[in-house]
PDB file of C-alpha atoms in Angstrom:
ATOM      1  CA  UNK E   1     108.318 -66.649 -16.834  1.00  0.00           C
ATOM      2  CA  UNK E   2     108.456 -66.539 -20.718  1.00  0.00           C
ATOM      3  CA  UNK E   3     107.763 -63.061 -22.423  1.00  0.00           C
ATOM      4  CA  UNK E   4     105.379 -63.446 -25.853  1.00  0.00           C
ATOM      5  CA  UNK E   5     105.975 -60.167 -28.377  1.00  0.00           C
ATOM      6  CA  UNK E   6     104.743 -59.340 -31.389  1.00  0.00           C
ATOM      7  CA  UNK E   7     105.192 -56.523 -34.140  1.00  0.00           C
ATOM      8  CA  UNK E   8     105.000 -55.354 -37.470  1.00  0.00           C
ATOM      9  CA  UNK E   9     108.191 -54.757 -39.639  1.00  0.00           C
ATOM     10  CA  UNK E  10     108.779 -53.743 -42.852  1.00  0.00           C
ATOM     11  CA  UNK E  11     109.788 -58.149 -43.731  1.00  0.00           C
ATOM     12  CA  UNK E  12     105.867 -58.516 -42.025  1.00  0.00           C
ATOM     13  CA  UNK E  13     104.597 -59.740 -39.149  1.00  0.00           C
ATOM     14  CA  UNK E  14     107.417 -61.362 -35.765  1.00  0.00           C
ATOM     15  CA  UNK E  15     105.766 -62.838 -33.287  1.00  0.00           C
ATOM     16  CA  UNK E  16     108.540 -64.459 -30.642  1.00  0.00           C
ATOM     17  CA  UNK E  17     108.254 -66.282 -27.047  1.00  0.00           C
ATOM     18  CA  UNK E  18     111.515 -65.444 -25.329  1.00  0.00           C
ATOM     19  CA  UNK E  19     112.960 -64.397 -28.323  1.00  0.00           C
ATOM     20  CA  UNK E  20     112.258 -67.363 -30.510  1.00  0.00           C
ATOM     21  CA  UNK E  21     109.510 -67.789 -33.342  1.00  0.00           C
ATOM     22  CA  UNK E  22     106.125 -68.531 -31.776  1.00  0.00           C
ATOM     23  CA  UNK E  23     104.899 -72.030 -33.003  1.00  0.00           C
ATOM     24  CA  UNK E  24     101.401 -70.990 -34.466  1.00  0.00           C
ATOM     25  CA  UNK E  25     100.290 -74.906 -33.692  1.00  0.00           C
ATOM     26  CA  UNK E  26      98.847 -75.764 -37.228  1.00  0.00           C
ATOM     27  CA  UNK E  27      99.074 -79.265 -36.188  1.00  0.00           C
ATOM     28  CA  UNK E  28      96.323 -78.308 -33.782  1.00  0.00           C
ATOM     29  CA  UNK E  29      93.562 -76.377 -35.521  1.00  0.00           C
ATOM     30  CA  UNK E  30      94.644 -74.232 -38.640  1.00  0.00           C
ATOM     31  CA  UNK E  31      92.396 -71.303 -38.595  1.00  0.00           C
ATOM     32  CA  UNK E  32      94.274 -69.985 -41.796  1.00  0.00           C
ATOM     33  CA  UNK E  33      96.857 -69.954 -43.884  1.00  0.00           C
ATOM     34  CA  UNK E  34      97.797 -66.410 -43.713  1.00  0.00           C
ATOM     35  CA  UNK E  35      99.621 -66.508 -40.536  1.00  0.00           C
ATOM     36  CA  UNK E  36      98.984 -64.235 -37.129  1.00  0.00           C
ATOM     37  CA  UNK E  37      97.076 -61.415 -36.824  1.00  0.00           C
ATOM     38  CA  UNK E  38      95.800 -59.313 -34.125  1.00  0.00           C
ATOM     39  CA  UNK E  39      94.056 -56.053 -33.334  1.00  0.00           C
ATOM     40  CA  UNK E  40      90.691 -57.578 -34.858  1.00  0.00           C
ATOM     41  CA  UNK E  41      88.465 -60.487 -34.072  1.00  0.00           C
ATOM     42  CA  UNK E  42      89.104 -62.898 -36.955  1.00  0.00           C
ATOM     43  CA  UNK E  43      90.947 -65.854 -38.645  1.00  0.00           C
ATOM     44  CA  UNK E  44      94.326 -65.063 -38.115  1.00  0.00           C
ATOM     45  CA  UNK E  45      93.890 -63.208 -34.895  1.00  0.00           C
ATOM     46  CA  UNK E  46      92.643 -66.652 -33.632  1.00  0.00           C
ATOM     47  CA  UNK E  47      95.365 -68.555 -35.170  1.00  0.00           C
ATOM     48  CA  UNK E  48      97.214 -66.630 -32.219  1.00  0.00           C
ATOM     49  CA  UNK E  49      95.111 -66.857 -29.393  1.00  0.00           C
ATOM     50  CA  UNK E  50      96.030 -70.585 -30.041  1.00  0.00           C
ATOM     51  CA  UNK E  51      99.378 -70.557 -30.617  1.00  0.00           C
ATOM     52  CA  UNK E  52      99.791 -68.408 -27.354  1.00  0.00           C
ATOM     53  CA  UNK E  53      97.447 -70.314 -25.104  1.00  0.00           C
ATOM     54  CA  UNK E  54      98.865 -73.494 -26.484  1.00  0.00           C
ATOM     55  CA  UNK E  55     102.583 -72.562 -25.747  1.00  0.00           C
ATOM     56  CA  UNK E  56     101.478 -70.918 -22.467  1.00  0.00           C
ATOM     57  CA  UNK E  57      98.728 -73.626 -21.162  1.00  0.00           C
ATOM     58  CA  UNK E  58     100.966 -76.664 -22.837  1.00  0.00           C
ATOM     59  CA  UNK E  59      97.707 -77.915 -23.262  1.00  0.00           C
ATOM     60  CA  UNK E  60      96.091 -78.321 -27.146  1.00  0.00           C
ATOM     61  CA  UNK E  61      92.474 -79.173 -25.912  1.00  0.00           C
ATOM     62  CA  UNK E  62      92.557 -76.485 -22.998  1.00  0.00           C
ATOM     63  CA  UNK E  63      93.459 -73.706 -25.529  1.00  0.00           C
ATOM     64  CA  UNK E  64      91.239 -74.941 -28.137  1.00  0.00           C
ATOM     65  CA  UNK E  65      88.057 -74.105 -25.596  1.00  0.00           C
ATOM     66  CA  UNK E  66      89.531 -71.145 -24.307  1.00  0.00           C
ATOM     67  CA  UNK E  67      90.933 -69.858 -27.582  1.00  0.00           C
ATOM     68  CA  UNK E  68      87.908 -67.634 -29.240  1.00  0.00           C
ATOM     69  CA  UNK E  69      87.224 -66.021 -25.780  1.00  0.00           C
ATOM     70  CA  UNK E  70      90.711 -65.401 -25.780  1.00  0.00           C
ATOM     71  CA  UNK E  71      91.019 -63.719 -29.173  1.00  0.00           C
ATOM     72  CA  UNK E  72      88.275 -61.562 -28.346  1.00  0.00           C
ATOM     73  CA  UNK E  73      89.043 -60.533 -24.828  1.00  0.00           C
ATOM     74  CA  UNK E  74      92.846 -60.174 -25.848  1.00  0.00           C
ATOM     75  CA  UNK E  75      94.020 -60.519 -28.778  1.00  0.00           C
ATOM     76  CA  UNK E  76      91.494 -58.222 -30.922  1.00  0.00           C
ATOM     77  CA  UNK E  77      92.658 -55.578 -28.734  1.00  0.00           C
ATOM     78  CA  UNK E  78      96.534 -55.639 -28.743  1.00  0.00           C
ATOM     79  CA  UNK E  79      98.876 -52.599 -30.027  1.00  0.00           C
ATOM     80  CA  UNK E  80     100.974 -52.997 -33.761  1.00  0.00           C
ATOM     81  CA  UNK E  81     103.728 -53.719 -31.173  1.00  0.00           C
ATOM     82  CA  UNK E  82     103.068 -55.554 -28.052  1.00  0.00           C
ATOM     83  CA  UNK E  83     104.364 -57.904 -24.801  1.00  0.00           C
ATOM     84  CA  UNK E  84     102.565 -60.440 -22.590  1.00  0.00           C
ATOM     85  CA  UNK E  85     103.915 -62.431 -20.209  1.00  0.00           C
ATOM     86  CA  UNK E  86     102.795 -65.601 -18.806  1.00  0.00           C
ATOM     87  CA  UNK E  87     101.204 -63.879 -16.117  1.00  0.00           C
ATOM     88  CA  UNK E  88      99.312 -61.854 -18.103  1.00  0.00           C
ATOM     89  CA  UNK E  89      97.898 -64.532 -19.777  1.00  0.00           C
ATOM     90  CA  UNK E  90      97.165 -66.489 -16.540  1.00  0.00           C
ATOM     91  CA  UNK E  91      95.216 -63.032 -15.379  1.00  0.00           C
ATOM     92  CA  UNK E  92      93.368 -63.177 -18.897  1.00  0.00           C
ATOM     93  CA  UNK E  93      92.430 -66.438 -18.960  1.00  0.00           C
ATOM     94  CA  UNK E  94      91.516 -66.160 -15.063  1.00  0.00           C
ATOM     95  CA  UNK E  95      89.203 -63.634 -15.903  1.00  0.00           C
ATOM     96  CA  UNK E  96      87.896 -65.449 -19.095  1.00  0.00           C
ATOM     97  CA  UNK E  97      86.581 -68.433 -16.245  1.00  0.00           C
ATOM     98  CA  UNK E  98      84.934 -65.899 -14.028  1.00  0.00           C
ATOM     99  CA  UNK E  99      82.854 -64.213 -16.511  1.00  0.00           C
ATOM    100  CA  UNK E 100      81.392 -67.217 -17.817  1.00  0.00           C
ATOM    101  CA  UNK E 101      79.866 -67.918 -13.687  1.00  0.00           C
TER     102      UNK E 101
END
């Protein structure tokens, strides 16, 4: 199961899937060009919530419509330094279905 991380360093902002960079899929939908963000609801926070539901899903147009639910639900409310698996992102995005019934 891959392990997503992000934190803040004194060279910025590292945000890794198993260790590597995290692709922030620009190709897909380019919220901004400031790069990830999270602990708020907002442009680069949701350049995230795509680029993890996008890696996760491996499906553009699935994490496109679940992306801004995501960010909010999620992402706005991650640590400086934090760790999801896939797992916890299943659970997330899971829950993300059944409060929309």
């Amino acid at each position: 199961m891959k392990v997503y991380s992000g934190s803040r360093t004194i060279d910025g902002i590292v945000v890794t899937v198993d260790g590597e960079p995290l692709d922030g899929r620009y190709g897909v939908k380019r919220f901004t060009r400031t790069g990830f963000e999270w602990t708020y609801e907002g442009a680069g926070p949701a350049q995230l919530s795509l680029a993890l539901l996008a890696d996760h899903l491996n499906d553009d147009a699935k994490a496109l419509e679940l992306c801004d639910g995501f960010m909010r639900a999620v992402v706005a409310n991650l640590e400086n330094d934090w760790e999801l698996t896939g797992g916890d992102i299943d659970r997330a995005v899971e829950a993300l279905g059944n409060r929309d019934k």
